[in-house]
PDB file of C-alpha atoms in Angstrom:
ATOM      1  CA  MET A 170      82.112  99.955 116.569  1.00 88.00           C
ATOM      2  CA  LYS A 171      82.231 102.440 113.705  1.00 96.00           C
ATOM      3  CA  LEU A 172      84.974 104.973 113.090  1.00 96.00           C
ATOM      4  CA  ALA A 173      82.406 107.796 113.034  1.00 96.00           C
ATOM      5  CA  TRP A 174      81.327 106.931 116.582  1.00 96.00           C
ATOM      6  CA  ILE A 175      84.933 106.837 117.811  1.00 96.00           C
ATOM      7  CA  LEU A 176      85.685 110.209 116.247  1.00 95.00           C
ATOM      8  CA  TRP A 177      82.547 111.694 117.822  1.00 96.00           C
ATOM      9  CA  LEU A 178      83.538 110.246 121.194  1.00 96.00           C
ATOM     10  CA  SER A 179      87.001 111.792 120.875  1.00 96.00           C
ATOM     11  CA  HIS A 180      85.331 115.224 120.717  1.00 94.00           C
ATOM     12  CA  VAL A 181      83.449 114.769 123.981  1.00 97.00           C
ATOM     13  CA  LEU A 182      86.113 113.001 126.049  1.00 97.00           C
ATOM     14  CA  PRO A 183      88.494 115.094 128.130  1.00 96.00           C
ATOM     15  CA  GLN A 184      92.195 115.206 127.294  1.00 91.00           C
ATOM     16  CA  PRO A 185      94.263 113.020 127.535  1.00 94.00           C
ATOM     17  CA  ALA A 186      91.619 110.282 127.162  1.00 97.00           C
ATOM     18  CA  ALA A 187      90.623 111.616 123.734  1.00 98.00           C
ATOM     19  CA  ASP A 188      94.231 111.522 122.551  1.00 98.00           C
ATOM     20  CA  SER A 189      94.648 107.926 123.714  1.00 98.00           C
ATOM     21  CA  LEU A 190      91.485 106.965 121.839  1.00 98.00           C
ATOM     22  CA  CYS A 191      92.629 108.741 118.660  1.00 98.00           C
ATOM     23  CA  LEU A 192      96.084 107.186 118.798  1.00 98.00           C
ATOM     24  CA  SER A 193      94.667 103.704 119.429  1.00 98.00           C
ATOM     25  CA  THR A 194      92.268 104.107 116.519  1.00 98.00           C
ATOM     26  CA  THR A 195      95.083 105.206 114.221  1.00 98.00           C
ATOM     27  CA  VAL A 196      97.351 102.336 115.254  1.00 98.00           C
ATOM     28  CA  TYR A 197      94.466  99.921 114.654  1.00 98.00           C
ATOM     29  CA  LEU A 198      93.559 101.333 111.240  1.00 98.00           C
ATOM     30  CA  GLU A 199      97.136 101.764 110.014  1.00 97.00           C
ATOM     31  CA  ALA A 200      98.918  98.760 111.503  1.00 97.00           C
ATOM     32  CA  ARG A 201      96.602  96.145 113.030  1.00 97.00           C
ATOM     33  CA  ASP A 202      98.104  93.539 110.705  1.00 96.00           C
ATOM     34  CA  GLN A 203     101.686  94.543 111.596  1.00 97.00           C
ATOM     35  CA  SER A 204     103.993  93.472 114.415  1.00 98.00           C
ATOM     36  CA  VAL A 205     104.014  95.287 117.749  1.00 98.00           C
ATOM     37  CA  LEU A 206     107.196  97.022 116.585  1.00 98.00           C
ATOM     38  CA  GLY A 207     105.409  98.234 113.457  1.00 98.00           C
ATOM     39  CA  GLN A 208     102.510  99.503 115.550  1.00 98.00           C
ATOM     40  CA  GLN A 209     104.916 101.288 117.890  1.00 98.00           C
ATOM     41  CA  ALA A 210     106.553 102.959 114.889  1.00 98.00           C
ATOM     42  CA  VAL A 211     103.196 104.290 113.647  1.00 98.00           C
ATOM     43  CA  ALA A 212     102.436 105.650 117.134  1.00 98.00           C
ATOM     44  CA  GLU A 213     105.881 107.238 117.313  1.00 98.00           C
ATOM     45  CA  VAL A 214     105.338 109.155 114.059  1.00 98.00           C
ATOM     46  CA  ALA A 215     102.020 110.518 115.357  1.00 98.00           C
ATOM     47  CA  LEU A 216     103.571 111.517 118.697  1.00 98.00           C
ATOM     48  CA  ARG A 217     106.518 113.212 116.964  1.00 97.00           C
ATOM     49  CA  ARG A 218     104.104 115.129 114.735  1.00 96.00           C
ATOM     50  CA  ARG A 219     102.039 116.228 117.741  1.00 97.00           C
ATOM     51  CA  ASP A 220     105.119 117.591 119.443  1.00 95.00           C
ATOM     52  CA  SER A 221     106.043 119.596 116.346  1.00 94.00           C
ATOM     53  CA  GLY A 222     102.683 121.387 116.304  1.00 94.00           C
ATOM     54  CA  LEU A 223     102.655 121.407 112.487  1.00 94.00           C
ATOM     55  CA  TRP A 224      99.567 119.164 112.200  1.00 95.00           C
ATOM     56  CA  GLY A 225      97.808 120.171 115.417  1.00 95.00           C
ATOM     57  CA  HIS A 226      98.412 120.523 119.112  1.00 94.00           C
ATOM     58  CA  ASN A 227      96.944 117.227 120.277  1.00 97.00           C
ATOM     59  CA  LEU A 228      96.916 113.698 118.898  1.00 98.00           C
ATOM     60  CA  CYS A 229      93.318 113.884 117.699  1.00 98.00           C
ATOM     61  CA  GLN A 230      94.115 116.946 115.600  1.00 97.00           C
ATOM     62  CA  VAL A 231      97.252 115.292 114.229  1.00 98.00           C
ATOM     63  CA  VAL A 232      95.669 112.000 113.193  1.00 98.00           C
ATOM     64  CA  THR A 233      92.619 113.711 111.699  1.00 97.00           C
ATOM     65  CA  ALA A 234      94.612 116.302 109.756  1.00 97.00           C
ATOM     66  CA  ARG A 235      93.457 116.103 106.135  1.00 94.00           C
ATOM     67  CA  LYS A 236      94.871 113.092 104.273  1.00 91.00           C
ATOM     68  CA  GLN A 237      97.572 112.335 106.830  1.00 94.00           C
ATOM     69  CA  PHE A 238      96.420 109.194 108.662  1.00 96.00           C
ATOM     70  CA  ALA A 239      93.800 106.492 108.167  1.00 96.00           C
ATOM     71  CA  PRO A 240      91.029 108.172 110.213  1.00 96.00           C
ATOM     72  CA  THR A 241      90.635 110.673 107.343  1.00 95.00           C
ATOM     73  CA  LEU A 242      91.380 108.239 104.537  1.00 94.00           C
ATOM     74  CA  VAL A 243      88.848 105.494 105.225  1.00 95.00           C
ATOM     75  CA  SER A 244      85.080 105.700 105.358  1.00 96.00           C
ATOM     76  CA  PRO A 245      83.554 106.923 108.627  1.00 96.00           C
ATOM     77  CA  GLN A 246      81.368 103.826 108.364  1.00 97.00           C
ATOM     78  CA  THR A 247      84.433 101.581 108.718  1.00 97.00           C
ATOM     79  CA  ARG A 248      83.927  99.107 111.532  1.00 97.00           C
ATOM     80  CA  LEU A 249      86.699  98.373 113.979  1.00 97.00           C
ATOM     81  CA  SER A 250      85.596  94.803 114.505  1.00 97.00           C
ATOM     82  CA  ASN A 251      88.746  92.817 115.310  1.00 98.00           C
ATOM     83  CA  ILE A 252      88.652  92.862 119.116  1.00 97.00           C
ATOM     84  CA  GLU A 253      92.054  91.214 119.531  1.00 98.00           C
ATOM     85  CA  ALA A 254      93.689  93.744 117.204  1.00 98.00           C
ATOM     86  CA  TRP A 255      91.863  96.606 118.978  1.00 98.00           C
ATOM     87  CA  THR A 256      93.095  95.399 122.374  1.00 98.00           C
ATOM     88  CA  GLU A 257      96.664  95.222 121.067  1.00 98.00           C
ATOM     89  CA  ALA A 258      96.413  98.684 119.461  1.00 98.00           C
ATOM     90  CA  VAL A 259      95.207 100.176 122.754  1.00 98.00           C
ATOM     91  CA  SER A 260      98.031  98.477 124.651  1.00 98.00           C
ATOM     92  CA  VAL A 261     100.649  99.649 122.136  1.00 98.00           C
ATOM     93  CA  SER A 262      99.240 103.188 122.175  1.00 98.00           C
ATOM     94  CA  PHE A 263      99.271 103.452 125.973  1.00 98.00           C
ATOM     95  CA  ALA A 264     102.830 102.080 126.125  1.00 98.00           C
ATOM     96  CA  SER A 265     103.921 104.482 123.380  1.00 98.00           C
ATOM     97  CA  GLU A 266     102.410 107.441 125.226  1.00 98.00           C
ATOM     98  CA  ARG A 267     104.185 106.397 128.450  1.00 98.00           C
ATOM     99  CA  ASN A 268     107.471 106.028 126.556  1.00 98.00           C
ATOM    100  CA  TRP A 269     106.997 109.421 124.866  1.00 98.00           C
ATOM    101  CA  ALA A 270     106.344 111.084 128.245  1.00 97.00           C
ATOM    102  CA  LEU A 271     109.897 110.223 129.308  1.00 98.00           C
ATOM    103  CA  PRO A 272     112.694 112.743 128.854  1.00 97.00           C
ATOM    104  CA  ARG A 273     113.882 112.650 125.237  1.00 94.00           C
ATOM    105  CA  ASN A 274     117.186 111.001 126.108  1.00 96.00           C
ATOM    106  CA  LYS A 275     115.364 108.164 127.941  1.00 98.00           C
ATOM    107  CA  ARG A 276     112.857 107.258 125.203  1.00 98.00           C
ATOM    108  CA  LYS A 277     113.137 104.009 123.270  1.00 98.00           C
ATOM    109  CA  LEU A 278     112.908 105.140 119.644  1.00 98.00           C
ATOM    110  CA  VAL A 279     111.758 102.689 116.996  1.00 98.00           C
ATOM    111  CA  VAL A 280     112.050 105.009 113.981  1.00 98.00           C
ATOM    112  CA  PRO A 281     114.296 107.922 115.056  1.00 97.00           C
ATOM    113  CA  GLY A 282     113.423 111.131 113.264  1.00 95.00           C
ATOM    114  CA  ALA A 283     110.676 109.592 111.112  1.00 96.00           C
ATOM    115  CA  SER A 284     107.992 112.126 110.242  1.00 95.00           C
ATOM    116  CA  HIS A 285     106.065 110.033 107.678  1.00 95.00           C
ATOM    117  CA  PHE A 286     105.364 106.446 106.696  1.00 95.00           C
ATOM    118  CA  ALA A 287     103.781 104.680 103.776  1.00 93.00           C
ATOM    119  CA  ALA A 288     102.232 101.289 103.187  1.00 88.00           C
ATOM    120  CA  HIS A 289     103.609 100.701  99.711  1.00 79.00           C
ATOM    121  CA  ALA A 290     101.051  98.030  98.883  1.00 80.00           C
ATOM    122  CA  ILE A 291      98.408 100.780  98.770  1.00 84.00           C
ATOM    123  CA  ALA A 292     100.254 104.115  98.498  1.00 78.00           C
ATOM    124  CA  ASN A 293     103.059 105.710  96.511  1.00 79.00           C
ATOM    125  CA  PRO A 294     103.482 109.193  97.992  1.00 81.00           C
ATOM    126  CA  SER A 295     105.453 111.924  96.260  1.00 80.00           C
ATOM    127  CA  TRP A 296     107.871 112.116  99.203  1.00 81.00           C
ATOM    128  CA  ASN A 297     108.904 108.438  99.012  1.00 79.00           C
ATOM    129  CA  THR A 298     112.369 109.504  97.869  1.00 81.00           C
ATOM    130  CA  ALA A 299     113.074 111.104 101.263  1.00 88.00           C
ATOM    131  CA  ASP A 300     115.533 109.565 103.714  1.00 91.00           C
ATOM    132  CA  GLN A 301     114.360 106.107 104.715  1.00 93.00           C
ATOM    133  CA  VAL A 302     114.601 105.456 108.443  1.00 95.00           C
ATOM    134  CA  ALA A 303     113.332 101.861 108.492  1.00 97.00           C
ATOM    135  CA  THR A 304     111.069  99.336 106.877  1.00 96.00           C
ATOM    136  CA  ILE A 305     108.970  97.386 109.359  1.00 97.00           C
ATOM    137  CA  GLY A 306     106.494  94.918 107.976  1.00 95.00           C
ATOM    138  CA  GLY A 307     104.490  96.569 105.214  1.00 93.00           C
ATOM    139  CA  HIS A 308     105.468 100.139 106.115  1.00 95.00           C
ATOM    140  CA  THR A 309     108.492 102.204 105.233  1.00 95.00           C
ATOM    141  CA  PHE A 310     109.256 105.107 107.552  1.00 96.00           C
ATOM    142  CA  TYR A 311     110.818 108.312 106.264  1.00 94.00           C
ATOM    143  CA  LYS A 312     112.427 111.461 107.576  1.00 95.00           C
ATOM    144  CA  VAL A 313     110.744 113.858 105.179  1.00 91.00           C
ATOM    145  CA  GLN A 314     111.356 116.876 107.340  1.00 78.00           C
ATOM    146  CA  SER A 315     113.088 117.588 110.604  1.00 74.00           C
ATOM    147  CA  LEU A 316     110.478 117.967 113.300  1.00 74.00           C
ATOM    148  CA  ARG A 317     111.337 119.740 116.490  1.00 72.00           C
ATOM    149  CA  PRO A 318     109.110 120.066 119.503  1.00 70.00           C
ATOM    150  CA  ARG A 319     107.310 123.395 119.731  1.00 69.00           C
ATOM    151  CA  GLY A 320     109.394 125.973 121.500  1.00 62.00           C
ATOM    152  CA  SER A 321     112.741 124.282 120.750  1.00 57.00           C
TER     153      SER A 321
END
């Protein structure tokens, strides 16, 4: 299946199904070659950003914000063809959403406070001197800014 088709589908699906699809797609594109922990960390950054409202008010808006996550950085013609990796990304995304729905003090955090991440094999962002939260697999996670949930 092509990324363009998934993004179109995310516009016609009701919430929260669209958000689950967008998060799964992002986890697949960003971290399909990483451990489950690395995939959870990517999902956590997206969920934290959604809660802040700075990049959008739902996960689809967050992960398609200009030049923020893979869905806007790779070609729309990109095929998501690794079925095993897709299945794992969906599973990780659903579990991450369930975890994030818990009260804040009950959540299992993988990268506490991380607002950004970079795969240093392919990117060298200007903010890579920010506070490092963790390095998991090929990604380093950073607290570039303090993100608080809307209304806090």
